[in-house]
Amino acid sequence: MTLFSGSWRRRGALITAATAGALAVGLSAAPAFAHTPTWSVTCSEVSLDLTAYGNSDKNTVTVTVDGKDLLPTENFQNEFHKKLTLPDHSAELTVRLVVKAADGERYNVDDQKTAPVCEGTSPSPSESESTTPPPAESPSSETPSEETPSEAAPATPTEEPTSSEDALPSSQPSPAGDNLAETGSSSATPMIAGAAAVVVVAGAGIMWAARKRRTVQN
């Protein structure tokens, strides 16, 4: 009975030790297998759900968008839940998640996802300008420009007067336009009268001279 009892005790001790070792291994491995880095990306936000990372405060998480920090490096214990709003964009964005576990580099996460463009978003001015074809080059300033009709046309010579009336200075009255109504007299009447008076006087002088000559002869 003593030998039989001793063998059972040794067997029981071995079983207990093996069970304890298995439990220890299982407990130490459980946290590692339980790391759950879940995240998703839409056109407007990034959702983070990190669970079962242990109680160490050396776990870190970082999120970048096209190389720029959306979530600067932040420490967390065991769990981390957060929603991040993406900036307005008219082209796809590259979102990168980096998680560093405190219990070993093999549990780290470095993953990338693409954020699509939300419907109804118009392209930015810089993008629309880049797609617009460059304007045609204007002709060089050294190239002589074509003459306009007014510059190319020869100067029109001044028309020469076709009649004596056209040659008269503008200051002289027009013969046809300034005719006065006939009143029975003319502008030459005083001159005619003066000439007649001279003739009469001259005739009287001649007659007086003739009579005097006759009187002398008699």
Coordinates of C-alpha atoms in Angstrom, one line a residue:
M1 CA 0.0 0.0 0.0
T2 CA 2.9 2.4 0.8
L3 CA 4.5 1.9 -2.6
F4 CA 1.2 2.3 -4.4
S5 CA 0.4 5.5 -2.5
G6 CA 3.8 6.9 -3.2
S7 CA 3.6 6.3 -6.9
W8 CA 0.2 8.0 -7.1
R9 CA 1.5 11.0 -5.2
R10 CA 4.4 11.3 -7.6
R11 CA 2.0 11.0 -10.6
G12 CA -0.3 13.6 -9.0
A13 CA 2.6 16.0 -8.5
L14 CA 3.7 15.6 -12.1
I15 CA 0.2 16.2 -13.4
T16 CA -0.2 19.3 -11.2
A17 CA 3.1 20.7 -12.4
A18 CA 2.3 20.0 -16.1
T19 CA -1.1 21.7 -15.7
A20 CA 0.3 24.7 -14.0
G21 CA 2.9 25.1 -16.7
A22 CA 0.3 24.8 -19.4
L23 CA -1.8 27.4 -17.7
A24 CA 1.2 29.7 -17.4
V25 CA 2.0 29.4 -21.0
G26 CA -1.6 29.9 -22.0
L27 CA -2.0 33.0 -19.8
S28 CA 1.2 34.5 -21.2
A29 CA 0.2 33.8 -24.8
A30 CA -3.4 34.9 -24.4
P31 CA -2.8 38.7 -24.4
A32 CA -0.6 38.4 -27.5
F33 CA -3.2 36.5 -29.5
A34 CA -5.9 38.9 -28.3
H35 CA -4.4 42.0 -29.9
T36 CA -7.2 43.3 -32.2
P37 CA -6.3 46.3 -34.3
T38 CA -9.6 47.1 -36.1
W39 CA -9.9 50.2 -38.2
S40 CA -11.9 51.5 -41.2
V41 CA -11.7 54.5 -43.6
T42 CA -14.5 56.3 -45.4
C43 CA -14.5 59.4 -47.6
S44 CA -14.8 61.6 -44.5
E45 CA -13.5 59.9 -41.4
V46 CA -11.2 57.2 -39.9
S47 CA -12.5 54.9 -37.2
L48 CA -10.1 53.2 -34.8
D49 CA -10.9 50.3 -32.4
L50 CA -7.8 48.8 -30.8
T51 CA -8.5 46.2 -28.0
A52 CA -6.7 43.8 -25.7
Y53 CA -3.2 45.4 -25.8
G54 CA -2.5 44.9 -22.1
N55 CA -2.2 47.4 -19.3
S56 CA 1.1 48.9 -20.4
D57 CA 1.0 52.6 -21.2
K58 CA 3.8 52.1 -23.8
N59 CA 1.4 51.1 -26.5
T60 CA 1.3 53.8 -29.2
V61 CA -0.9 54.7 -32.2
T62 CA -0.3 57.2 -35.0
V63 CA -2.4 58.1 -38.1
T64 CA -1.1 60.1 -41.0
V65 CA -2.8 61.3 -44.3
D66 CA -0.5 61.7 -47.3
G67 CA 2.4 61.9 -44.9
K68 CA 0.8 64.5 -42.6
D69 CA -0.2 63.8 -39.0
L70 CA -4.0 63.3 -38.6
L71 CA -3.4 61.8 -35.2
P72 CA 0.0 62.5 -33.7
T73 CA 1.6 59.6 -31.8
E74 CA -0.5 58.9 -28.7
N75 CA 0.0 56.4 -25.9
F76 CA -2.8 54.1 -24.7
Q77 CA -3.5 51.2 -22.3
N78 CA -5.3 48.0 -23.4
E79 CA -7.9 49.8 -25.6
F80 CA -8.1 52.8 -27.9
H81 CA -11.3 54.0 -29.6
K82 CA -11.5 57.1 -31.7
K83 CA -13.1 58.7 -34.9
L84 CA -11.0 61.1 -36.9
T85 CA -12.4 63.5 -39.4
L86 CA -10.5 63.7 -42.7
P87 CA -9.8 67.1 -44.3
D88 CA -11.9 68.1 -47.4
H89 CA -10.4 66.6 -50.5
S90 CA -11.1 66.3 -54.2
A91 CA -8.7 63.4 -54.8
E92 CA -8.1 60.1 -53.1
L93 CA -6.1 60.2 -49.8
T94 CA -3.6 57.7 -48.5
V95 CA -4.3 57.0 -44.8
R96 CA -1.6 55.1 -42.8
L97 CA -2.1 53.5 -39.4
V98 CA 0.9 52.6 -37.2
V99 CA 0.4 50.8 -33.9
K100 CA 3.4 49.7 -31.7
A101 CA 2.6 47.1 -29.0
A102 CA 4.4 47.2 -25.7
D103 CA 4.9 43.5 -25.6
G104 CA 6.9 43.0 -28.8
E105 CA 7.6 44.3 -32.3
R106 CA 5.9 41.2 -33.8
Y107 CA 2.5 42.6 -32.7
N108 CA 3.1 46.0 -34.3
V109 CA 0.8 47.2 -37.1
D110 CA 1.8 49.3 -40.1
D111 CA -1.2 49.4 -42.6
Q112 CA -2.5 51.7 -45.3
K113 CA -5.9 52.4 -46.7
T114 CA -7.4 54.8 -49.3
A115 CA -10.0 57.4 -48.5
P116 CA -12.2 57.9 -51.6
V117 CA -13.6 61.3 -52.7
C118 CA -17.1 62.1 -51.3
E119 CA -19.8 62.4 -53.9
G120 CA -20.6 66.0 -54.9
T121 CA -17.1 67.3 -54.2
S122 CA -15.9 69.6 -57.0
P123 CA -12.3 69.7 -58.0
S124 CA -10.1 72.3 -56.3
P125 CA -9.0 75.4 -58.4
S126 CA -5.4 74.2 -58.5
E127 CA -6.5 70.9 -60.0
S128 CA -8.8 72.5 -62.6
E129 CA -6.1 74.8 -63.6
S130 CA -3.7 72.0 -64.1
T131 CA -6.1 70.2 -66.4
T132 CA -6.7 73.3 -68.5
P133 CA -4.6 73.4 -71.6
P134 CA -2.1 76.3 -71.7
P135 CA -3.1 79.2 -73.8
A136 CA -1.6 79.6 -77.3
E137 CA 1.5 81.6 -77.4
S138 CA 1.0 85.2 -78.7
P139 CA 3.0 86.2 -81.7
S140 CA 6.4 87.8 -80.9
S141 CA 6.4 91.6 -80.6
E142 CA 9.2 91.7 -83.2
T143 CA 6.8 90.4 -85.9
P144 CA 5.5 93.4 -87.8
S145 CA 1.8 93.7 -87.5
E146 CA -0.4 94.0 -90.5
E147 CA -1.3 97.5 -91.5
T148 CA -4.8 98.5 -90.9
P149 CA -6.8 99.7 -93.9
S150 CA -6.7 103.3 -92.7
E151 CA -2.9 103.2 -92.4
A152 CA -2.3 101.4 -95.7
A153 CA -4.7 103.5 -97.8
P154 CA -3.0 106.5 -99.6
A155 CA -3.9 110.0 -98.6
T156 CA -6.8 111.3 -100.7
P157 CA -5.6 114.4 -102.7
T158 CA -7.5 117.6 -102.1
E159 CA -9.9 118.2 -104.9
E160 CA -9.1 121.2 -107.1
P161 CA -11.8 123.7 -107.8
T162 CA -13.6 123.0 -111.0
S163 CA -14.8 126.5 -111.7
S164 CA -14.0 130.1 -111.0
E165 CA -16.7 130.2 -108.5
D166 CA -15.1 127.4 -106.4
A167 CA -11.8 129.2 -106.6
L168 CA -13.2 132.3 -104.9
P169 CA -12.1 132.8 -101.3
S170 CA -14.7 131.8 -98.7
S171 CA -14.8 135.4 -97.5
Q172 CA -16.4 136.7 -100.8
P173 CA -20.2 136.4 -101.0
S174 CA -21.5 133.8 -103.3
P175 CA -22.8 135.4 -106.5
A176 CA -25.8 133.2 -106.6
G177 CA -26.6 132.9 -102.9
D178 CA -26.6 136.6 -102.0
N179 CA -28.8 138.0 -104.8
L180 CA -31.0 140.9 -103.6
A181 CA -34.4 141.7 -104.8
E182 CA -34.4 144.1 -107.7
T183 CA -35.5 147.7 -106.6
G184 CA -34.8 149.6 -109.8
S185 CA -31.3 150.8 -108.7
S186 CA -27.9 149.3 -108.8
S187 CA -24.8 149.7 -106.8
A188 CA -23.1 151.3 -109.8
T189 CA -25.6 154.1 -110.1
P190 CA -23.6 156.7 -108.0
M191 CA -20.5 156.0 -110.3
I192 CA -22.6 156.6 -113.4
A193 CA -24.0 159.8 -112.0
G194 CA -20.6 161.0 -111.1
A195 CA -19.3 160.3 -114.6
A196 CA -22.2 162.1 -116.2
A197 CA -21.6 165.1 -114.0
V198 CA -17.9 165.2 -115.1
V199 CA -19.0 165.0 -118.8
V200 CA -21.5 167.8 -118.3
V201 CA -18.9 170.0 -116.6
A202 CA -16.3 169.2 -119.2
G203 CA -18.8 170.0 -122.0
A204 CA -19.7 173.3 -120.3
G205 CA -16.0 174.1 -120.1
I206 CA -15.4 173.3 -123.7
M207 CA -18.4 175.5 -124.8
W208 CA -17.2 178.4 -122.6
A209 CA -13.7 178.1 -124.0
A210 CA -15.1 178.1 -127.6
R211 CA -17.2 181.2 -127.0
K212 CA -14.3 183.1 -125.5
R213 CA -12.1 182.2 -128.4
R214 CA -14.8 183.4 -130.8
T215 CA -15.1 186.6 -128.9
V216 CA -11.4 187.2 -129.0
Q217 CA -11.3 186.6 -132.8
N218 CA -14.1 189.0 -133.5

